[in-house]
Short mmCIF file of C-alpha atoms in Angstrom, two decimals:
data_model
loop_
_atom_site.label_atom_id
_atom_site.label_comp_id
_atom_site.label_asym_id
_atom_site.label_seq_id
_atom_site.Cartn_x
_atom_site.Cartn_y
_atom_site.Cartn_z
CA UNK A 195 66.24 51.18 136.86
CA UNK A 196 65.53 49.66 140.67
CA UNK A 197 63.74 52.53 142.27
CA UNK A 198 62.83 52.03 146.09
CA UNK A 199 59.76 53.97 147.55
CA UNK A 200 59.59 54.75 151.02
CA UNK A 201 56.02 55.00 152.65
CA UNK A 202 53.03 53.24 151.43
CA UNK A 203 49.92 56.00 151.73
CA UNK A 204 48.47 57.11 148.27
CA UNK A 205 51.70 58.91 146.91
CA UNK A 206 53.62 56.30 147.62
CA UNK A 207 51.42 54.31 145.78
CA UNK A 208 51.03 56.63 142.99
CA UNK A 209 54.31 57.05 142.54
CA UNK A 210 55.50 52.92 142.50
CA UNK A 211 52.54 52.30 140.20
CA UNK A 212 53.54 54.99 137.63
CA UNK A 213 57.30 53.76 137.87
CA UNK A 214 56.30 50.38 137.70
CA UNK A 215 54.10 50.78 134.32
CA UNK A 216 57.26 52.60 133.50
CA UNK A 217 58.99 48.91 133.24
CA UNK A 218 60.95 50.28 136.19
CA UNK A 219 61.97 47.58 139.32
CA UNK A 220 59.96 48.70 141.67
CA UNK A 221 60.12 47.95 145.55
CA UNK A 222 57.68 49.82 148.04
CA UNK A 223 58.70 50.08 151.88
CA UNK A 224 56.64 50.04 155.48
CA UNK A 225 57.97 50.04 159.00
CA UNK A 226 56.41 46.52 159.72
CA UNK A 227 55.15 44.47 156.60
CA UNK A 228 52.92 41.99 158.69
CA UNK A 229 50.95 44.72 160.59
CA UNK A 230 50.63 46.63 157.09
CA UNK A 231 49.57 43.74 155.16
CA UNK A 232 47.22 42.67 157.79
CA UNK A 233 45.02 46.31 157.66
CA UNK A 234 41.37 45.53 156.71
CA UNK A 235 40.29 48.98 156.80
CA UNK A 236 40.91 52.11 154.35
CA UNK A 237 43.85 54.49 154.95
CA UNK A 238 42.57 58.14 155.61
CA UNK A 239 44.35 59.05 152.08
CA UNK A 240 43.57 55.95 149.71
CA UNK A 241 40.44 54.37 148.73
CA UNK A 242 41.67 50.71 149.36
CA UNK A 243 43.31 48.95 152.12
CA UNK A 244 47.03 48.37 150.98
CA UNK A 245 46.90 44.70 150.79
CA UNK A 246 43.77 45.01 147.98
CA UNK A 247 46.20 47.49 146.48
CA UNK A 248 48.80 45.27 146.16
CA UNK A 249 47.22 42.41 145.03
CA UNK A 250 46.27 44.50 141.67
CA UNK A 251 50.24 45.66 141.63
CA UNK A 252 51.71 42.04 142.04
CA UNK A 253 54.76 43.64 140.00
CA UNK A 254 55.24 45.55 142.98
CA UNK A 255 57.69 44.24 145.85
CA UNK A 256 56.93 44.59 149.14
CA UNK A 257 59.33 45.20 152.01
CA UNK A 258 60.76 47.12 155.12
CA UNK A 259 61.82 50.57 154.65
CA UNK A 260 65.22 49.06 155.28
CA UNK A 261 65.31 46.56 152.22
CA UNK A 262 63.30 49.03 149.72
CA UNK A 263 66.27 51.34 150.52
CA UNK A 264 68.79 48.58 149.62
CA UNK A 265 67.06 47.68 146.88
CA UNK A 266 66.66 51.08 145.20
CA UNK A 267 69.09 52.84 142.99
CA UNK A 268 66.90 55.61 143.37
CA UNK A 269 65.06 56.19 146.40
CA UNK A 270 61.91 58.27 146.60
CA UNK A 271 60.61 59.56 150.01
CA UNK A 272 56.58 59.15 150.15
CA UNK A 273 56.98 59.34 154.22
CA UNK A 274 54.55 61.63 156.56
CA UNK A 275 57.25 64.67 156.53
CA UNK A 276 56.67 64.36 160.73
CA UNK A 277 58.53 61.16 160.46
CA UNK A 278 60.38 61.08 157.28
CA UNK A 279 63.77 61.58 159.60
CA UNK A 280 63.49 58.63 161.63
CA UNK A 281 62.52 56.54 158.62
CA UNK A 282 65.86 57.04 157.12
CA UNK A 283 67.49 56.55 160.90
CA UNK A 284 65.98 52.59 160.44
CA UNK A 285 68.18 52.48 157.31
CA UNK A 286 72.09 51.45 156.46
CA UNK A 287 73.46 54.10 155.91
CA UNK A 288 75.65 51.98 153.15
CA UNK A 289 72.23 51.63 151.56
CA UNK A 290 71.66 55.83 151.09
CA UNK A 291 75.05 56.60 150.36
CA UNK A 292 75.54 58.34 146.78
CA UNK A 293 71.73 57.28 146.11
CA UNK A 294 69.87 60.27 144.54
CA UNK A 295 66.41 60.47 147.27
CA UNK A 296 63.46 62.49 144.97
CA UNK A 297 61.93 64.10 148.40
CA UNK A 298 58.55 64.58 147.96
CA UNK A 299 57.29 65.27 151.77
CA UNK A 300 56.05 68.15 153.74
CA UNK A 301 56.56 69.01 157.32
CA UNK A 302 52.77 69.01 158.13
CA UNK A 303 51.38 69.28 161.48
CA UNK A 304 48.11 68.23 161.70
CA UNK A 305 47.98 68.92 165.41
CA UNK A 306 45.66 71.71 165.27
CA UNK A 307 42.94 70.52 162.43
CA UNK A 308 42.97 71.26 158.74
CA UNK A 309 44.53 73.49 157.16
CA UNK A 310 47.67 72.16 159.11
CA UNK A 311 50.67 74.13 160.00
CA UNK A 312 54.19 73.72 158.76
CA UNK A 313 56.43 72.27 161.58
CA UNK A 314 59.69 73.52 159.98
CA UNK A 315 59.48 76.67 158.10
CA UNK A 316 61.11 80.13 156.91
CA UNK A 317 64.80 79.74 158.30
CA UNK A 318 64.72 75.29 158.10
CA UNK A 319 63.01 73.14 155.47
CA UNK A 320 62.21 69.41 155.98
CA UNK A 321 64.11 68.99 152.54
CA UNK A 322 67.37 70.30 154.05
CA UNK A 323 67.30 68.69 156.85
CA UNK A 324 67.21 65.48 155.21
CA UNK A 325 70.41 66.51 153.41
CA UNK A 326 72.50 67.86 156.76
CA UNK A 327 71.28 64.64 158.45
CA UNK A 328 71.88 61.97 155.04
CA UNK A 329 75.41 64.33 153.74
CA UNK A 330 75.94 61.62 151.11
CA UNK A 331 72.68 61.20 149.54
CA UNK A 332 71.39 63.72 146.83
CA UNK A 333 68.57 65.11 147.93
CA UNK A 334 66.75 66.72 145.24
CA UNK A 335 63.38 68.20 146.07
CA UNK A 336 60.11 67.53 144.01
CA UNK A 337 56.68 67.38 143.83
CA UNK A 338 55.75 68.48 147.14
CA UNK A 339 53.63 71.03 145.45
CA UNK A 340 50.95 69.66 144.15
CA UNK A 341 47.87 67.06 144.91
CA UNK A 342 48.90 63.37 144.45
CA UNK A 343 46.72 63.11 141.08
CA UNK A 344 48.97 65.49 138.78
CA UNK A 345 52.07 64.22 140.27
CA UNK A 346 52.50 61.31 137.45
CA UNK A 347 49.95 62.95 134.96
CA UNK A 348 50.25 66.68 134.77
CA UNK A 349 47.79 66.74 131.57
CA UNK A 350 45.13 66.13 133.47
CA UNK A 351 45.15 70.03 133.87
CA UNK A 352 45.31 72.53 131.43
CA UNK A 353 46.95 69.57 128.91
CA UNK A 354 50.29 69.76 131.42
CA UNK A 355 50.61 74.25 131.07
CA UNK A 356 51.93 74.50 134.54
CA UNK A 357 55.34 74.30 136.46
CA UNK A 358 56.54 71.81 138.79
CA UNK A 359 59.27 73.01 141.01
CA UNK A 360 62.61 71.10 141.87
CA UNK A 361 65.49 71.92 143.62
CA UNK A 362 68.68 70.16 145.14
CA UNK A 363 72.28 70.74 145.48
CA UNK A 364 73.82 68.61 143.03
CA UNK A 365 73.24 69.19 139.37
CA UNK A 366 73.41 65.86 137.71
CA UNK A 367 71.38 64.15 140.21
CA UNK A 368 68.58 66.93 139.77
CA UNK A 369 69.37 67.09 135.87
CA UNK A 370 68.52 62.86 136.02
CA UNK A 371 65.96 63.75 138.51
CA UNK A 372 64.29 66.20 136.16
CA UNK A 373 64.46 63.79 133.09
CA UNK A 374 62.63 61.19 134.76
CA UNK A 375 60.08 63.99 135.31
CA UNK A 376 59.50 65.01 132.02
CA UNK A 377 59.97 61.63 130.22
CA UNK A 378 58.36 59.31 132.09
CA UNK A 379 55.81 61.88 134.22
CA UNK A 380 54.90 63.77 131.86
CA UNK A 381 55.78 67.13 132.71
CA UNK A 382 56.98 70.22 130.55
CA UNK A 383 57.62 72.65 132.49
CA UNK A 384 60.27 71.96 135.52
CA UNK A 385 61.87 74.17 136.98
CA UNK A 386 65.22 74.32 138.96
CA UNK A 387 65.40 76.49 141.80
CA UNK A 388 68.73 75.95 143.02
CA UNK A 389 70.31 74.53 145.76
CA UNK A 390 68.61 72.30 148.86
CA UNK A 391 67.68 75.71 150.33
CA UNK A 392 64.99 76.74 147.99
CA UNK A 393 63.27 73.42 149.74
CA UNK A 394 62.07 76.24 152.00
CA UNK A 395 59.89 78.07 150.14
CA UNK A 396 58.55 75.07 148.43
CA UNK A 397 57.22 73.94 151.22
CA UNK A 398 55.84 77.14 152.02
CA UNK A 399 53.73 77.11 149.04
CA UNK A 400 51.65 74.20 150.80
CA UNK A 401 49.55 76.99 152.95
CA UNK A 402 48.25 78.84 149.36
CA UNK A 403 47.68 75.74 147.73
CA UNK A 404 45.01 74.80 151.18
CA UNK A 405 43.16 77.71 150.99
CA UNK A 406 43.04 77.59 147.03
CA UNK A 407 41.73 74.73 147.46
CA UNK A 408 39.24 75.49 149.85
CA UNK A 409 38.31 78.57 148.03
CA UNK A 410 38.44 77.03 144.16
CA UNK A 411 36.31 73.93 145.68
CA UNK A 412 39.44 71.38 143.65
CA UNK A 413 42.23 70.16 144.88
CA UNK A 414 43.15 69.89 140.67
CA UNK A 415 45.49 73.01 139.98
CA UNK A 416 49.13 74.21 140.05
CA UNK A 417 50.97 77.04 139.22
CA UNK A 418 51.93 78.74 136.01
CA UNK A 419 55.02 80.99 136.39
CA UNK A 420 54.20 83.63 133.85
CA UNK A 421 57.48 86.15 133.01
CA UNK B 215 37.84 109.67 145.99
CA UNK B 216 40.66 110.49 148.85
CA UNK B 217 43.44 108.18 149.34
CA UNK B 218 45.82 108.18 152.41
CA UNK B 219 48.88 106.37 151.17
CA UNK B 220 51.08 105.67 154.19
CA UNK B 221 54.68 105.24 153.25
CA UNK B 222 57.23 107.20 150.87
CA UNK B 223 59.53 104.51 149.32
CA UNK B 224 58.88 103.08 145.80
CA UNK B 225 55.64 101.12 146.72
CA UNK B 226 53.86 104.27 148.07
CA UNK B 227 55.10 106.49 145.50
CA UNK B 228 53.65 104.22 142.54
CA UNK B 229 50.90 103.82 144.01
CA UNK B 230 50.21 107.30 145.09
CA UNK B 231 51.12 108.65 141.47
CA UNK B 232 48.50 106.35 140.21
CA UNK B 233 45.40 106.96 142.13
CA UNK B 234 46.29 110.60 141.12
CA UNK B 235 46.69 109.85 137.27
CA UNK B 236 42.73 108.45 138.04
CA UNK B 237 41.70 111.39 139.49
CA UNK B 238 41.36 110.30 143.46
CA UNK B 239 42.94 113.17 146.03
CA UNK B 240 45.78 111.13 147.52
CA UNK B 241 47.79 112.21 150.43
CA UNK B 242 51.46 110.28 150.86
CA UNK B 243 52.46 110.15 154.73
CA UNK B 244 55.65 110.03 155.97
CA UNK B 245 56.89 109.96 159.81
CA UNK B 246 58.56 113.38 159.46
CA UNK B 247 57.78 115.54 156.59
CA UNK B 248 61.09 118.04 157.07
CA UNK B 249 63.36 114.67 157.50
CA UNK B 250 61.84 113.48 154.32
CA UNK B 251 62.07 116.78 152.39
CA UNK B 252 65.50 117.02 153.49
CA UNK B 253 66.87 114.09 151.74
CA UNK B 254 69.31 114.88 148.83
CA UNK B 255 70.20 110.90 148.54
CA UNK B 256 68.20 108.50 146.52
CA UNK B 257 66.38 105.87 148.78
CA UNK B 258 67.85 102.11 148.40
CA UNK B 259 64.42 100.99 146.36
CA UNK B 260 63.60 104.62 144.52
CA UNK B 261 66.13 106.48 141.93
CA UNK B 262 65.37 109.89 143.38
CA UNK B 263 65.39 111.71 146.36
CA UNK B 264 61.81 112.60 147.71
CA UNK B 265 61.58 116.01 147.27
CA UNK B 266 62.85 115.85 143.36
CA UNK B 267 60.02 112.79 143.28
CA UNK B 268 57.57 115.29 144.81
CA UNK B 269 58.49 118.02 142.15
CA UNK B 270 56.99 116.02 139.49
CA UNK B 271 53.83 115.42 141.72
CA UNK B 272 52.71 118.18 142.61
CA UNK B 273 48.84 117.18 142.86
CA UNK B 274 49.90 114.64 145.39
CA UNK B 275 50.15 116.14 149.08
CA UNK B 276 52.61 115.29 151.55
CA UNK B 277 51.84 114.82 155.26
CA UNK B 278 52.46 112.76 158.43
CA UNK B 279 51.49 109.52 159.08
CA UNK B 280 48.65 111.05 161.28
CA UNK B 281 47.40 113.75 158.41
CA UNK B 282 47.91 111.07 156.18
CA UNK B 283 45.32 108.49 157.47
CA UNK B 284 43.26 111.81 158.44
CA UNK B 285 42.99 112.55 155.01
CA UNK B 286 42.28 109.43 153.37
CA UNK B 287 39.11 107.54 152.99
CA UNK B 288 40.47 104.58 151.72
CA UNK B 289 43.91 104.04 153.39
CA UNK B 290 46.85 102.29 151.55
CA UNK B 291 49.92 100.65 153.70
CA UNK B 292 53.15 101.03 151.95
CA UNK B 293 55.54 100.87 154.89
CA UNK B 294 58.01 98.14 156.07
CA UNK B 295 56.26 95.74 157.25
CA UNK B 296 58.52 95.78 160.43
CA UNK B 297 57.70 99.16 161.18
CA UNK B 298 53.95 99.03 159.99
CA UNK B 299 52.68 98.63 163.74
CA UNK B 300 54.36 101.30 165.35
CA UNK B 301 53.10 103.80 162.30
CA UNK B 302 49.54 102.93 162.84
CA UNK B 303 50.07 103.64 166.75
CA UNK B 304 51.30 107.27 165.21
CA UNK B 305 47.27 107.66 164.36
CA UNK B 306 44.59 108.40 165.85
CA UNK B 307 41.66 105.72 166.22
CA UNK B 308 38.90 107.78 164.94
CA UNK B 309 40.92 108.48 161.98
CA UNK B 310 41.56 104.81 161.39
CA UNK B 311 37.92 103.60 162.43
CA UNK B 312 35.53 102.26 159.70
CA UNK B 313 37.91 102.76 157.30
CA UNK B 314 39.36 100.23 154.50
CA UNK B 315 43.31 99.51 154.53
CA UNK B 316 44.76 97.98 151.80
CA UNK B 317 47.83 95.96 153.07
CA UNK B 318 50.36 95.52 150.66
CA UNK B 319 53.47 94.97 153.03
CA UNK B 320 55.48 92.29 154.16
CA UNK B 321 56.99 91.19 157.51
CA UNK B 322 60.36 91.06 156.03
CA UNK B 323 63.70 90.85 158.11
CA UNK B 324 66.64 91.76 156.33
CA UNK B 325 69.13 91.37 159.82
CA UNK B 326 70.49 87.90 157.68
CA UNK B 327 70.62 89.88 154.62
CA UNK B 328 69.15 88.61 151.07
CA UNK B 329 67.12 86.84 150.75
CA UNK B 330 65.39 88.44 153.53
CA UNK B 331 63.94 86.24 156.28
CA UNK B 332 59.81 86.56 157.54
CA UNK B 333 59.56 87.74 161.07
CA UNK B 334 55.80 86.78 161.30
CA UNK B 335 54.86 83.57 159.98
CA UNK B 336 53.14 79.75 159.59
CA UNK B 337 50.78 80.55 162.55
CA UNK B 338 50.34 84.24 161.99
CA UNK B 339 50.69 87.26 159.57
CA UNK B 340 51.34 90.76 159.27
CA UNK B 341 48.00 91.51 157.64
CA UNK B 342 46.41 89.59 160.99
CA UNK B 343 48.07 91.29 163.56
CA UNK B 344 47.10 94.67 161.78
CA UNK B 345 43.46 93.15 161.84
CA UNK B 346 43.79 92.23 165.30
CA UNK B 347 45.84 95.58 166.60
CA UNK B 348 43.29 98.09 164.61
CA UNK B 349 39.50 95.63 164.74
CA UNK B 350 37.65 98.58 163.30
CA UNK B 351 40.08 99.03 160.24
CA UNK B 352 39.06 96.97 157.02
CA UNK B 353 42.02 95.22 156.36
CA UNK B 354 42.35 94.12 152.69
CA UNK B 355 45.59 92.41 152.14
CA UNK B 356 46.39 93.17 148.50
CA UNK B 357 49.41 93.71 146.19
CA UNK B 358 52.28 92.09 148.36
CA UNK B 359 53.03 89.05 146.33
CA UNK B 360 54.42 91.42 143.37
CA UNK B 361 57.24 93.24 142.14
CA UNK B 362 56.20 97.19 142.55
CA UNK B 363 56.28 97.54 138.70
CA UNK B 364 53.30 95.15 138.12
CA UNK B 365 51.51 96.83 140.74
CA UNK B 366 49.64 98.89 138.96
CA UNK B 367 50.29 97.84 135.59
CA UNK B 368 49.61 94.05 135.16
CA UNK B 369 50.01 94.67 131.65
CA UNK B 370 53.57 94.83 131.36
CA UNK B 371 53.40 90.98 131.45
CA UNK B 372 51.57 88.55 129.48
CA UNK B 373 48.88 91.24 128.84
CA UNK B 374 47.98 90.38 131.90
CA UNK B 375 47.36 87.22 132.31
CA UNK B 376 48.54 86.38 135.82
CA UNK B 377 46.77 86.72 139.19
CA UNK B 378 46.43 89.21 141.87
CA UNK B 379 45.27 87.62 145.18
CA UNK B 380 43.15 89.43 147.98
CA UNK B 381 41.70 88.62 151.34
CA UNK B 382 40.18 90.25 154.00
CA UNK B 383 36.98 89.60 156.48
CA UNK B 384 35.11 92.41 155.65
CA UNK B 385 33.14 91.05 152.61
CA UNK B 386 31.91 94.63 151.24
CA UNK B 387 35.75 96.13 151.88
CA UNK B 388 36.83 93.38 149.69
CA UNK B 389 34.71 93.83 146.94
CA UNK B 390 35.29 97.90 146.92
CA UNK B 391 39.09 97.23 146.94
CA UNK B 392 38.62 94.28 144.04
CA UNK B 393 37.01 96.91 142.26
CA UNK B 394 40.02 99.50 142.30
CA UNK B 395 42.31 96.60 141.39
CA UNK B 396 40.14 95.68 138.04
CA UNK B 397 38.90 99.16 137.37
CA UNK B 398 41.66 101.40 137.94
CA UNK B 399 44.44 99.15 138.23
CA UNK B 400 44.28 96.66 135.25
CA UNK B 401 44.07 93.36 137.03
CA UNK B 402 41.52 90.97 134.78
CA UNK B 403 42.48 88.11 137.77
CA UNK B 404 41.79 89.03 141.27
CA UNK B 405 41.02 85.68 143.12
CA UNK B 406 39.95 86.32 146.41
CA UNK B 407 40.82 83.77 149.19
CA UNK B 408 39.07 84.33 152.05
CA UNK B 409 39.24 86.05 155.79
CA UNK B 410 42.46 87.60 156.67
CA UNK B 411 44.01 84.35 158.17
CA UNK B 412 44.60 83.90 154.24
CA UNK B 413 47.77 86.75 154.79
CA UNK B 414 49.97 84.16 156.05
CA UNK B 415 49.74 81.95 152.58
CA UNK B 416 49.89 85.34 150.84
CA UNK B 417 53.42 86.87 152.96
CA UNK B 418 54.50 82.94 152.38
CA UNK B 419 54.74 83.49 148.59
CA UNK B 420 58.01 86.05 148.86
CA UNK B 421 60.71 83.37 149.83
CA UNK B 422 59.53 81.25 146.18
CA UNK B 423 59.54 85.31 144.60
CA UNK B 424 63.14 85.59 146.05
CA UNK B 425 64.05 82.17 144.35
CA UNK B 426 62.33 82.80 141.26
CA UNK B 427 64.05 86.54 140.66
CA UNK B 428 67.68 84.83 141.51
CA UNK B 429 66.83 81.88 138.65
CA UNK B 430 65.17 83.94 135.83
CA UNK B 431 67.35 86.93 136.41
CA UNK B 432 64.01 89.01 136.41
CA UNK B 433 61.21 90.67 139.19
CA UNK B 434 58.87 90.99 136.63
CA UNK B 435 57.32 87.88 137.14
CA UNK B 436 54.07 86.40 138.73
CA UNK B 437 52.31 83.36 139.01
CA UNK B 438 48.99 82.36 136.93
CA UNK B 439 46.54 79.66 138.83
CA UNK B 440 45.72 76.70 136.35
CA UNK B 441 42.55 74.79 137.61
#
């Protein structure tokens, strides 16, 4: 399967490299390739420059957020969720149409220090507003929950005992979306939430998970929905 | 030990029946005692009127909001969290002074109907504006991420093996009220996350509850942290 990954910080990497040992096609997508590429310097999320990165991922392609959308057949949104909207804006929209998009953002503001704030919240999510803006894609939200590290190998914690969260409004993309989760992620225990709307209070479980972390001293632990 | 619970509905009436069953002289407040006892409906959230409720309590006493927090040492907030304000301006300060409030309500707004809405949120809280309104109350914000039922018997699922999570700034307030929640109340997991800033993370946990009850067709559910 082609899968196209928008944004190039450590999920986005993360998530091309896991898809990629997968024996998936992988393409990963900037704004500007050259200025990218040309970084010397660490991002403030990953421990190498991208370039060093993607010299050890040479089965990775390369390329505007624009042709990584063109080339996927499914997308996966590894954006900042501040500017995940006008990264889709500098796409065809013939390239998003009918494409399932795993969103994986939150709308973090950063603005005033650490933990940050949530920019969209309680009536709006970031994940439905990518689906009234982008009406043909199929949005289906995912792993916006959890730290970068469990995304593609839940076992690292508690041998995988823990739930990762999905929602979306159209079954069969989630029900593909989902599949790929367990079978080529890794995880056990996904759970469907519903429609876009649940995206909501997803992405209000980002202000727990900062002060768990803060309190728990590890940024290594989920949820277990016990019933 | 005496215990002002302030609130009549299911929350304070569980709670209320069992710091009694342990012994502590608890006090249930209401706005208007004659109101209350006049009642001859069921409540939308309790299966019997008040007074019949009452009948099969009689160890518990009924007074105002004012007698209520009079009475108590330890002072319990079972109201609507819309309404919680305005009942603790129904009090006077030297009754609320010193004293340690555990805050199990929510800031919920039902005006869009369910699932209900927060009114406070993101960049503040319920359990902080109660802080800030009342600086010489304890504020303990306890109990509000939980169906009424698990309450005070975490027992009824998984033998308890889920988590109860607390905060506060008082560090001594938080330990007493830990205490009750292990001792008296059955918790085995009370994780404790910090100042009271830590109530906005906590009130942000009922939209993913409201999800969660609509998918597994159950409230008796809660959420175990895997690190």
């Amino acid at each position: 399967m082609k899968f196209g990954i928008l944004g190039t910080g450590i999920v986005g990497r993360t998530l091309a490299a896991k898809l990629a040992e997968c024996n998936h096609e992988v393409m990963i997508g900037t704004r500007d390739v050259a200025t990218l590429l040309a970084r010397t310097t660490p991002d403030a999320w990953g421990p190498l420059p991208f370039s060093a990165w993607k010299q050890q991922h040479p089965e990775i392609q390369l390329g505007t957020f624009a042709q990584t959308a063109a080339h996927g057949e499914i997308l996966l949104n590894a954006t900042a969720g501040n500017v995940s909207l006008e990264v889709f804006q500098t796409i065809r929209g013939d390239d998003l149409d009918g494409k399932i998009l795993i969103d994986t953002a939150n709308p973090l503001d950063f603005s005033h220090g650490f933990p940050p704030l949530l920019s969209i919240v309680n009536t709006d999510s970031l994940g439905e507003q990518i689906q009234r803006a982008f009406p043909t894609m199929k949005v289906v939200k995912a792993l916006n929950t959890i730290v970068v590290e469990l995304m593609v190998n839940p076992k690292r914690l508690a041998d995988g005992e823990h739930h990762l969260l999905v929602c979306g409004n159209d079954t069969q993309a989630k029900a593909e979306v989902m599949s790929l989760l367990t079978n080529e992620f890794g995880w056990e225990y996904v759970l469907d939430l519903g429609d876009i709307a649940a995206s909501r209070s997803m992405e209000m479980l980002l202000p727990i998970n900062f002060r768990l972390w803060n309190v728990l001293h590890t940024r290594l632990l989920n949820f277990k929905i016990i019933q």
